[in-house]
Amino acid sequence: MTLATLEVMKIVAVLYPAGEIARKTPELLGCAENALGLVDFLESEGHEFVVLTDKEAELDKHLVNADILITTPFWPAYITKERISKASKLRLILTAGIGSDHIDLAAAAAHKITVAEITGSNVVSVAEQVVMHILALVRNYIPAYRQVLDGRWDIAEIAAKAHDLEDKLVGIIGVGRIGQRVCERLKGFDVQMTYYDYHRLSTVEELVLGARYRMLDRLIEQCDVITINTPLTPHTDGLFNREILFRMKKGAYLINTARGRIVDTASLVQALEEGHLAGYAGDVWFPQPAPKDHPWRNMRNHAMVPHYSGTTLEAQRRYSDGVKDCLIRFFNGRDIEGDYLIVDKGKVVSPSYSYAFKS
Ligand code: NAI
């Protein structure tokens, strides 16, 4: 039971469409049809709840008098400075998931809009996916699977590019909640691990995770496998440009479940086509949904999937509960969980983003 606020609010959510699957799978909470399981709750509190799949005209129409906006990285509505300037009533933006880069955080701060995400909600889901992507590339799984579908049986063709993961040097860029869970899960594969982050871990933490710190330049040049697990910020936007991609070890693999824009689209295609990189995998693209002719759909040696790693059914339950918790607190004038806050009281406060947004 919550104490109902006297103020009736307009809450707008922009979520991915699911159609018939939504009815058959009520646990698919993150879709527009199941609306994060919030319909009964918000209606019982007397609020207006508008759920959209349209990220353009419909969103613009409703945003002008919305008090709260809920978005998700899996179907990102890009909340630009211009949109924020037109949303004069907007006080809270919640990200159902992790990663609020689809929101102009500086503009939100300037307009004193609170931005929060559901920190930790899907970190296990992504860490598991990272390990899967690493194995898919190193073991040459996708071409082998394709042979089966195509009715072929050519062991040499697959085995000539299949490796053991054991003893490989794996570099983790961004050793936060996801990066640390990747380390924990990779330990069983007897790899060597190294990491780069703004914040160096303590010696004890390094020992527990089995990963040693390395300067970014050296990590890039020396690793057999690199996984990117940082947020998208002004510092990481385009970080893997042509120069960095071609400074990676020849034949290395790159995994990116962080954000598509961290890797330069055209340069990645070139690095794969020229055989400099042996493979690329991940679930994040720019823009999203990726258009049918996105160059990454058909580049060589990739194992890309749509953006779903952080939206397993278990993760959807966790981030839906987190969104509800934020709403209850907000309606009752209580502080949102500190760990969830990205922008608060006119400042970018999340440790992961604030470094890049320092003036
Ligand atoms: P976190 O905040 O716990 O960890 C991020 C780490 O990156 C921190 O240790 C931070 O110091 C480090 N970092 C930030 N900027 C850096 C830079 N320029 N260079 C080096 N290190 C830097 O975040 P968490 O939960 O681990 O998530 C990381 C990112 O993963 C999210 O921001 C989001 O973009 C992405 N993500 C993707 C999902 C998917 O479904 N594919 C789901 C969840 C998150």
Coordinates of C-alpha atoms and ligand atoms in Angstrom, one line a residue:
M1 CA 0.0 0.0 0.0
T2 CA 1.3 3.4 -0.8
L3 CA 0.1 6.8 0.4
A4 CA -1.5 8.3 -2.7
T5 CA -0.2 11.7 -3.6
L6 CA -2.8 14.3 -4.0
E7 CA -1.4 15.5 -7.3
V8 CA -2.5 13.6 -10.4
M9 CA 0.4 13.1 -12.7
K10 CA 0.8 12.2 -16.3
I11 CA 3.3 9.4 -16.8
V12 CA 4.4 8.5 -20.3
A13 CA 6.3 5.3 -21.1
V14 CA 7.9 4.4 -24.4
L15 CA 8.4 0.7 -24.7
Y16 CA 9.0 -1.9 -27.4
P17 CA 6.0 -3.5 -29.2
A18 CA 5.4 -7.2 -28.6
G19 CA 2.1 -7.9 -30.2
E20 CA 0.6 -11.4 -29.7
I21 CA 3.7 -12.6 -27.7
A22 CA 2.8 -10.2 -24.9
R23 CA -0.5 -11.9 -24.2
K24 CA 1.0 -15.3 -24.2
T25 CA 4.0 -14.3 -22.1
P26 CA 2.8 -12.0 -19.2
E27 CA 6.3 -12.2 -17.8
L28 CA 7.4 -10.1 -20.8
L29 CA 7.0 -7.0 -18.6
G30 CA 9.3 -4.7 -20.6
C31 CA 7.0 -4.4 -23.6
A32 CA 4.4 -1.8 -24.3
E33 CA 1.5 -4.2 -24.0
N34 CA 2.5 -5.4 -20.5
A35 CA 3.7 -1.9 -19.5
L36 CA 6.2 -2.9 -16.8
G37 CA 3.2 -4.3 -14.9
L38 CA 2.4 -0.8 -13.8
V39 CA -1.1 -0.2 -15.2
D40 CA -3.2 -1.4 -12.2
F41 CA -0.9 0.4 -9.8
L42 CA -0.9 3.7 -11.5
E43 CA -4.6 3.7 -12.3
S44 CA -5.4 2.8 -8.7
E45 CA -3.4 5.9 -7.6
G46 CA -5.5 8.0 -10.0
H47 CA -2.7 8.9 -12.4
E48 CA -2.8 9.1 -16.2
F49 CA -0.6 6.5 -17.7
V50 CA 0.1 6.7 -21.5
V51 CA 2.1 3.9 -23.0
L52 CA 3.6 4.4 -26.5
T53 CA 5.7 2.5 -29.0
D54 CA 6.1 5.5 -31.2
K55 CA 9.3 7.4 -30.5
E56 CA 8.6 10.4 -32.6
A57 CA 5.3 12.4 -33.3
E58 CA 3.3 10.6 -30.6
L59 CA 6.0 11.0 -28.0
D60 CA 6.4 14.7 -28.9
K61 CA 2.6 15.1 -28.5
H62 CA 2.5 13.6 -25.0
L63 CA 5.8 14.9 -23.7
V64 CA 4.7 18.5 -23.6
N65 CA 2.5 17.9 -20.6
A66 CA 4.1 14.8 -19.1
D67 CA 5.3 14.9 -15.5
I68 CA 7.3 11.6 -15.7
L69 CA 8.8 9.8 -18.6
I70 CA 9.8 6.1 -18.6
T71 CA 12.1 4.9 -21.4
T72 CA 14.2 1.8 -22.0
P73 CA 17.6 1.3 -23.7
F74 CA 16.2 -1.7 -25.7
W75 CA 13.8 0.6 -27.6
P76 CA 15.5 4.0 -27.0
A77 CA 13.5 7.1 -27.4
Y78 CA 16.2 9.7 -27.9
I79 CA 15.5 12.5 -25.4
T80 CA 17.3 15.4 -26.9
K81 CA 18.0 18.9 -25.6
E82 CA 15.2 20.2 -27.9
R83 CA 12.7 17.7 -26.6
I84 CA 13.6 18.5 -23.0
S85 CA 13.2 22.2 -23.6
K86 CA 9.6 21.6 -24.8
A87 CA 8.7 19.3 -21.9
S88 CA 8.1 22.1 -19.4
K89 CA 6.3 19.9 -16.8
L90 CA 8.8 17.1 -16.9
R91 CA 10.4 16.4 -13.5
L92 CA 11.5 12.7 -13.6
I93 CA 12.9 10.5 -16.3
L94 CA 13.3 6.8 -15.5
T95 CA 15.3 4.3 -17.5
A96 CA 13.8 0.8 -17.3
G97 CA 17.2 -0.9 -17.4
I98 CA 20.7 0.5 -17.3
G99 CA 22.4 3.1 -19.5
S100 CA 20.8 6.6 -19.8
D101 CA 22.9 7.8 -22.7
H102 CA 19.8 8.1 -24.9
I103 CA 18.9 11.1 -22.7
D104 CA 20.8 14.4 -23.0
L105 CA 21.9 14.4 -19.4
A106 CA 23.4 17.9 -19.5
A107 CA 20.1 19.3 -20.7
A108 CA 18.2 17.3 -18.1
A109 CA 20.5 18.7 -15.4
A110 CA 20.0 22.3 -16.7
H111 CA 16.2 21.8 -16.5
K112 CA 16.4 20.3 -13.0
I113 CA 14.9 17.1 -14.2
T114 CA 15.9 14.0 -12.1
V115 CA 17.2 11.1 -14.2
A116 CA 17.4 7.6 -12.6
E117 CA 18.0 4.1 -13.9
I118 CA 17.6 0.7 -12.3
T119 CA 21.2 0.1 -11.4
G120 CA 22.2 -3.5 -11.0
S121 CA 18.9 -4.8 -12.5
N122 CA 20.4 -6.6 -15.4
V123 CA 24.2 -6.8 -14.8
V124 CA 24.1 -10.6 -14.4
S125 CA 22.2 -10.9 -17.6
V126 CA 24.8 -8.9 -19.5
A127 CA 27.8 -10.6 -17.9
E128 CA 26.4 -14.0 -19.0
Q129 CA 25.9 -12.6 -22.5
V130 CA 29.5 -11.3 -22.7
V131 CA 30.9 -14.8 -21.9
M132 CA 28.6 -16.3 -24.5
H133 CA 29.8 -13.8 -27.1
I134 CA 33.4 -14.4 -26.3
L135 CA 32.9 -18.2 -26.7
A136 CA 30.9 -17.8 -29.8
L137 CA 33.7 -15.9 -31.5
V138 CA 36.8 -17.8 -30.1
R139 CA 35.2 -21.2 -30.8
N140 CA 34.0 -20.1 -34.3
Y141 CA 30.5 -21.1 -33.3
I142 CA 28.4 -19.1 -35.8
P143 CA 30.0 -20.4 -39.1
A144 CA 29.8 -24.0 -37.6
Y145 CA 26.1 -23.6 -36.8
R146 CA 25.5 -22.1 -40.3
Q147 CA 27.0 -25.2 -41.9
V148 CA 24.4 -27.3 -40.1
L149 CA 21.6 -25.2 -41.4
D150 CA 23.1 -25.2 -44.9
G151 CA 23.3 -29.1 -45.0
R152 CA 27.2 -28.9 -45.1
W153 CA 29.9 -30.8 -43.2
D154 CA 33.3 -29.2 -43.6
I155 CA 35.4 -29.7 -40.4
A156 CA 38.5 -28.1 -41.8
E157 CA 36.8 -24.8 -42.7
I158 CA 35.5 -24.4 -39.1
A159 CA 38.5 -25.8 -37.2
A160 CA 41.0 -23.6 -39.1
K161 CA 39.6 -20.7 -37.2
A162 CA 38.5 -22.3 -33.9
H163 CA 40.6 -21.8 -30.7
D164 CA 40.5 -22.6 -27.0
L165 CA 39.8 -19.7 -24.7
E166 CA 42.3 -21.1 -22.1
D167 CA 45.4 -18.9 -21.6
K168 CA 44.2 -16.1 -23.8
L169 CA 44.6 -12.6 -22.5
V170 CA 41.2 -11.0 -22.0
G171 CA 40.9 -7.2 -21.5
I172 CA 37.9 -5.8 -19.7
I173 CA 37.4 -2.1 -20.3
G174 CA 35.2 -0.7 -17.5
V175 CA 35.3 -3.0 -14.5
G176 CA 32.1 -1.8 -12.8
R177 CA 29.1 -4.0 -12.0
I178 CA 29.0 -5.9 -15.3
G179 CA 32.8 -5.9 -15.9
Q180 CA 33.4 -7.5 -12.5
R181 CA 30.8 -10.1 -13.1
V182 CA 32.5 -10.9 -16.4
C183 CA 35.8 -11.5 -14.6
E184 CA 34.1 -13.7 -12.0
R185 CA 32.5 -15.8 -14.8
L186 CA 35.7 -16.0 -16.9
K187 CA 37.8 -17.4 -14.0
G188 CA 36.6 -20.9 -14.7
F189 CA 38.1 -20.7 -18.2
D190 CA 41.7 -20.3 -17.0
V191 CA 42.2 -17.1 -19.0
Q192 CA 44.6 -14.3 -18.1
M193 CA 42.7 -11.2 -17.3
T194 CA 43.6 -7.5 -17.4
Y195 CA 41.4 -4.4 -17.1
Y196 CA 41.3 -0.7 -17.6
D197 CA 39.0 1.7 -15.7
Y198 CA 39.1 5.3 -14.5
H199 CA 39.0 3.8 -11.0
R200 CA 41.8 1.3 -10.3
L201 CA 40.6 -1.5 -8.0
S202 CA 42.4 -2.2 -4.7
T203 CA 45.0 -5.0 -4.7
V204 CA 42.6 -7.2 -2.8
E205 CA 39.8 -6.6 -5.3
E206 CA 42.2 -7.4 -8.2
L207 CA 43.3 -10.6 -6.5
V208 CA 39.7 -11.7 -5.9
L209 CA 38.7 -11.0 -9.5
G210 CA 41.9 -12.3 -10.9
A211 CA 42.4 -9.2 -13.1
R212 CA 45.4 -6.9 -13.2
Y213 CA 45.2 -3.2 -14.1
R214 CA 46.8 -2.1 -17.4
M215 CA 47.0 1.3 -19.1
L216 CA 44.4 1.5 -21.9
D217 CA 47.0 1.7 -24.7
R218 CA 48.8 -1.5 -23.6
L219 CA 45.5 -3.3 -23.1
I220 CA 44.4 -2.5 -26.6
E221 CA 47.7 -3.6 -28.1
Q222 CA 48.2 -6.8 -26.2
C223 CA 44.8 -8.5 -25.6
D224 CA 43.5 -11.4 -27.6
V225 CA 39.9 -10.6 -26.6
I226 CA 38.6 -7.2 -25.4
T227 CA 35.2 -6.6 -23.9
I228 CA 33.8 -3.1 -23.5
N229 CA 31.7 -2.5 -20.4
T230 CA 31.6 1.2 -19.9
P231 CA 28.7 3.6 -20.2
L232 CA 28.4 5.7 -23.4
T233 CA 29.6 9.2 -22.3
P234 CA 31.4 12.0 -24.2
H235 CA 34.7 10.2 -23.3
T236 CA 33.7 6.8 -24.7
D237 CA 31.7 8.0 -27.7
G238 CA 33.7 6.8 -30.8
L239 CA 36.5 5.5 -28.5
F240 CA 37.1 2.6 -30.8
N241 CA 37.9 4.6 -33.9
R242 CA 39.9 3.5 -36.9
E243 CA 43.2 4.1 -35.1
I244 CA 42.3 2.2 -32.0
L245 CA 40.8 -0.7 -33.9
F246 CA 43.9 -1.1 -36.0
R247 CA 46.1 -0.8 -33.0
M248 CA 44.4 -3.9 -31.5
K249 CA 46.4 -7.1 -31.9
K250 CA 46.0 -8.7 -35.3
G251 CA 43.5 -11.5 -35.1
A252 CA 41.9 -10.2 -31.8
Y253 CA 38.2 -10.3 -31.0
L254 CA 36.1 -7.4 -29.8
I255 CA 32.9 -7.7 -27.8
N256 CA 30.7 -4.8 -27.1
T257 CA 27.5 -5.1 -25.0
A258 CA 27.9 -1.5 -23.8
R259 CA 26.7 0.8 -26.5
G260 CA 27.0 0.8 -30.3
R261 CA 28.3 4.3 -30.6
I262 CA 31.5 3.4 -28.6
V263 CA 32.7 1.7 -31.8
D264 CA 33.0 3.6 -35.1
T265 CA 30.6 1.9 -37.6
A266 CA 32.6 2.2 -40.8
S267 CA 36.0 1.6 -39.2
L268 CA 34.8 -1.7 -37.6
V269 CA 33.6 -3.0 -40.9
Q270 CA 37.0 -2.2 -42.5
A271 CA 38.9 -3.8 -39.6
L272 CA 36.9 -7.0 -40.1
E273 CA 36.9 -7.0 -43.9
E274 CA 40.7 -6.5 -44.0
G275 CA 41.1 -9.4 -41.5
H276 CA 42.7 -7.2 -38.9
L277 CA 40.2 -8.3 -36.3
A278 CA 39.1 -11.9 -36.2
G279 CA 35.6 -11.2 -35.0
Y280 CA 33.1 -8.8 -33.4
A281 CA 30.1 -9.6 -31.3
G282 CA 27.5 -7.8 -29.1
D283 CA 24.0 -6.6 -29.0
V284 CA 24.2 -2.9 -29.1
W285 CA 23.8 -0.7 -32.2
F286 CA 23.3 2.9 -33.3
P287 CA 20.7 3.8 -34.0
Q288 CA 18.3 1.3 -32.5
P289 CA 16.4 -0.5 -33.9
A290 CA 19.2 -1.0 -36.5
P291 CA 17.9 -0.2 -40.0
K292 CA 17.8 -3.1 -42.4
D293 CA 20.8 -1.8 -44.3
H294 CA 23.0 -1.2 -41.2
P295 CA 26.5 -2.2 -42.3
W296 CA 27.1 -4.3 -39.2
R297 CA 24.3 -6.7 -40.2
N298 CA 26.4 -8.1 -43.1
M299 CA 30.0 -7.5 -42.2
R300 CA 32.5 -10.4 -42.0
N301 CA 33.0 -12.5 -38.9
H302 CA 30.4 -11.0 -36.7
A303 CA 28.1 -12.6 -34.1
M304 CA 25.7 -9.7 -33.5
V305 CA 22.2 -9.9 -32.1
P306 CA 19.5 -7.4 -31.4
H307 CA 19.8 -5.5 -28.1
Y308 CA 18.4 -8.0 -25.7
S309 CA 21.1 -9.1 -23.3
G310 CA 19.8 -7.1 -20.4
T311 CA 16.2 -7.9 -21.0
T312 CA 15.9 -11.5 -20.1
L313 CA 12.6 -12.3 -18.3
E314 CA 14.4 -12.3 -14.9
A315 CA 15.9 -8.9 -15.7
Q316 CA 12.5 -7.5 -16.8
R317 CA 11.1 -8.4 -13.4
R318 CA 13.9 -6.7 -11.6
Y319 CA 13.8 -3.5 -13.6
S320 CA 10.0 -3.3 -13.5
D321 CA 10.1 -3.6 -9.7
G322 CA 12.8 -0.9 -9.6
V323 CA 10.8 1.5 -11.7
K324 CA 7.8 0.9 -9.4
D325 CA 9.9 1.6 -6.4
C326 CA 11.1 4.9 -7.9
L327 CA 7.6 6.0 -8.7
I328 CA 6.3 5.2 -5.2
R329 CA 9.1 7.2 -3.7
F330 CA 8.6 10.1 -6.1
F331 CA 4.8 10.2 -5.4
N332 CA 5.5 10.2 -1.7
G333 CA 8.1 12.9 -1.8
R334 CA 10.9 10.5 -0.8
D335 CA 14.4 10.3 -2.2
I336 CA 15.0 7.8 -5.0
E337 CA 17.5 5.1 -4.2
G338 CA 20.9 6.9 -4.3
D339 CA 22.5 4.2 -6.5
Y340 CA 19.8 4.8 -9.1
L341 CA 20.4 8.5 -9.6
I342 CA 22.1 9.7 -12.7
V343 CA 21.0 13.4 -12.6
D344 CA 19.9 15.0 -9.4
K345 CA 19.3 18.6 -8.3
G346 CA 20.8 20.0 -11.5
K347 CA 23.9 17.8 -11.5
V348 CA 25.1 14.6 -13.2
V349 CA 25.8 12.7 -10.0
S350 CA 26.3 9.1 -11.0
P351 CA 30.0 8.2 -10.5
S352 CA 30.1 6.5 -13.9
Y353 CA 28.8 9.5 -15.8
S354 CA 29.9 12.5 -13.7
Y355 CA 33.6 12.1 -14.6
A356 CA 32.8 12.7 -18.3
F357 CA 30.4 15.5 -17.6
K358 CA 32.7 17.5 -15.3
S359 CA 32.9 21.1 -16.6
Ligands
NAI1 P1 28.8 0.6 -13.8 O1 28.5 2.0 -13.6 O2 28.7 -0.3 -12.6 O3 30.3 0.4 -14.4 C1 30.8 1.1 -15.4 C2 32.3 1.2 -15.2 O4 32.8 1.9 -16.4 C3 32.7 2.0 -14.0 O5 33.6 1.2 -13.2 C4 33.3 3.3 -14.5 O6 34.4 3.8 -13.7 C5 33.9 2.8 -15.9 N1 34.0 3.8 -16.9 C6 33.2 4.8 -17.2 N2 33.7 5.6 -18.2 C7 35.0 5.0 -18.5 C8 36.0 5.3 -19.4 N3 35.9 6.4 -20.2 N4 37.1 4.5 -19.4 C9 37.2 3.5 -18.5 N5 36.3 3.2 -17.6 C10 35.1 3.9 -17.6 O7 27.8 0.2 -15.0 P2 27.4 -1.3 -15.4 O8 26.1 -1.7 -14.7 O9 28.6 -2.2 -15.3 O10 27.0 -1.0 -16.9 C11 27.9 -0.6 -17.9 C12 27.2 -0.2 -19.2 O11 26.7 -1.4 -19.8 C13 25.9 0.6 -19.0 O12 26.2 2.0 -18.9 C14 25.2 0.4 -20.3 O13 25.7 1.2 -21.3 C15 25.7 -1.1 -20.7 N6 24.6 -2.0 -20.5 C16 24.1 -2.8 -21.5 C17 23.1 -3.6 -21.4 C18 22.6 -4.5 -22.6 O14 21.5 -5.0 -22.5 N7 23.4 -4.6 -23.6 C19 22.3 -3.8 -20.1 C20 23.0 -3.0 -19.0 C21 24.0 -2.2 -19.2

